C-alpha atoms as one frame of an Amber mdcrd trajectory, in Angstrom:
protein
  82.898 131.688 112.770  86.370 133.032 113.443  88.378 131.268 116.077  90.908
 133.129 118.180  94.440 131.827 118.318  96.078 131.416 121.672  99.297 129.988
 123.005  99.462 126.208 122.936  99.016 124.991 126.481  97.562 121.861 127.966
  93.974 122.383 129.064  93.831 122.844 132.813  91.644 119.835 133.413  90.586
 116.748 131.501  87.483 116.717 129.383  84.374 115.275 130.892  80.837 114.646
 129.814  79.343 117.537 127.908  82.341 119.862 127.944  82.024 123.047 125.915
  83.352 122.913 122.373  86.109 125.376 123.297  87.480 122.847 125.822  87.435
 120.076 123.221  89.045 122.401 120.706  91.806 123.310 123.164  92.427 119.660
 123.993  92.682 118.659 120.330  94.958 121.603 119.635  97.232 120.475 122.454
  97.147 116.758 121.524  97.836 117.471 117.854 100.283 120.333 118.469  98.318
 122.405 115.959  99.556 125.980 115.499  96.040 127.497 115.526  92.569 126.767
 116.796  91.348 126.887 113.197  93.590 123.934 112.314  92.352 121.974 115.350
  88.756 122.763 114.357  89.389 121.437 110.824  90.792 118.218 112.283  87.811
 117.766 114.612  85.286 118.314 111.846  86.968 116.022 109.314  87.612 113.175
 111.775  84.132 113.312 113.329  82.515 113.394 109.886  84.503 110.287 108.921
  83.630 108.581 112.215  79.974 109.484 111.701  80.046 107.482 108.468  81.187
 104.408 110.436  79.041 104.431 113.573  75.455 103.238 113.796  72.894 102.431
 116.458  73.148 103.058 120.171  76.899 103.703 120.051  76.378 106.578 117.616
  73.615 108.087 119.765  75.522 107.585 123.019  78.699 109.112 121.617  76.832
 112.126 120.269  75.342 112.657 123.742  78.872 112.858 125.216  80.155 115.429
 122.754  79.688 119.198 122.709  76.726 120.091 120.499  78.928 121.447 117.690
  80.858 118.167 117.529  77.733 116.019 117.914  76.105 117.746 114.942  79.107
 116.983 112.727  79.069 113.322 113.816  75.338 112.796 113.358  75.014 114.733
 110.089  76.713 111.862 108.272  74.925 108.999 106.584  76.461 105.725 107.788
  78.369 103.743 105.177  76.874 100.503 103.894  80.160  98.665 104.382  82.209
  99.694 107.435  85.917 100.349 106.947  88.784  98.811 108.892  90.901 101.205
 110.921  93.499 101.533 108.152  90.815 101.990 105.487  89.250 104.658 107.724
  92.530 106.600 107.781  92.998 106.248 104.006  89.396 107.366 103.391  89.889
 110.387 105.649  93.088 111.281 103.794  91.246 111.097 100.488  88.279 113.182
 101.716  90.516 115.830 103.300  93.131 115.945 100.545  95.928 115.041 102.935
  98.437 112.232 103.242  97.661 109.071 105.224 100.298 110.147 107.767  98.603
 113.505 108.324  95.193 111.864 108.488  96.494 109.368 111.081  97.902 112.258
 113.135  94.556 114.067 113.016  92.670 110.904 113.964  94.912 110.338 116.972
  94.537 113.902 118.233  90.756 114.014 117.819  89.973 110.508 119.060  92.099
 111.076 122.180  89.746 113.930 123.103  86.676 111.915 122.071  87.811 109.000
 124.255  88.187 111.344 127.215  84.698 112.710 126.712  83.042 109.337 126.128
  84.822 107.304 128.808  86.313 103.821 128.585  83.060 101.822 128.656  81.535
 103.575 125.645  84.819 103.544 123.739  85.124  99.785 124.338  81.569  99.321
 123.029  82.320 101.420 119.963  85.533  99.514 119.246  83.746  96.177 119.622
  81.173  97.215 116.976  83.702  98.424 114.414  86.012  96.314 112.224  89.600
  95.710 113.322  92.051  98.552 113.664  90.037 101.125 115.595  91.429 100.325
 119.045  94.811 101.723 118.038  93.142 104.826 116.626  91.551 105.429 120.029
  94.918 104.889 121.725  94.188 101.386 123.029  95.938  98.105 122.442  94.137
  95.794 120.059  94.478  92.324 121.462  93.276  89.283 119.577  92.233  85.990
 121.091  94.453  83.174 119.848  92.660  80.663 117.674  93.562  77.143 118.697
  93.249  74.292 116.293  90.854  71.634 117.411  91.983  68.047 117.513  95.120
  66.464 118.827  98.513  68.068 118.887
């Protein structure tokens, strides 16, 4: 499939629900400042494949239902990993699989997961983050707050 290149411009409206793949592609291209649609498509496919190896259960199914069919197929074609990766390990693994640097992989993750978060909505993203090891909130553009652990006993 050959993708047409077009001028980089912000998509006219936000992504919602089952947006067409072209809308997701345009949003990722804008978020990642990619020079071509082909480059944005590569980022989407590599990040969603990596995310597909981390998600299981209802969150995986629910996220796939929010994505355009082309993106959902990439996500669900992956066999989930036995041991889930932390957010940083996820980025390093993506860099290794894609032959890029961790910095480039982190950039791609940010661009793609920003569009995914828009499609999925805050409730589903919060559920996904709660099921994954630490570090994913930042990848989805959210603060990762930890509850303080107080020592029991007297001060």
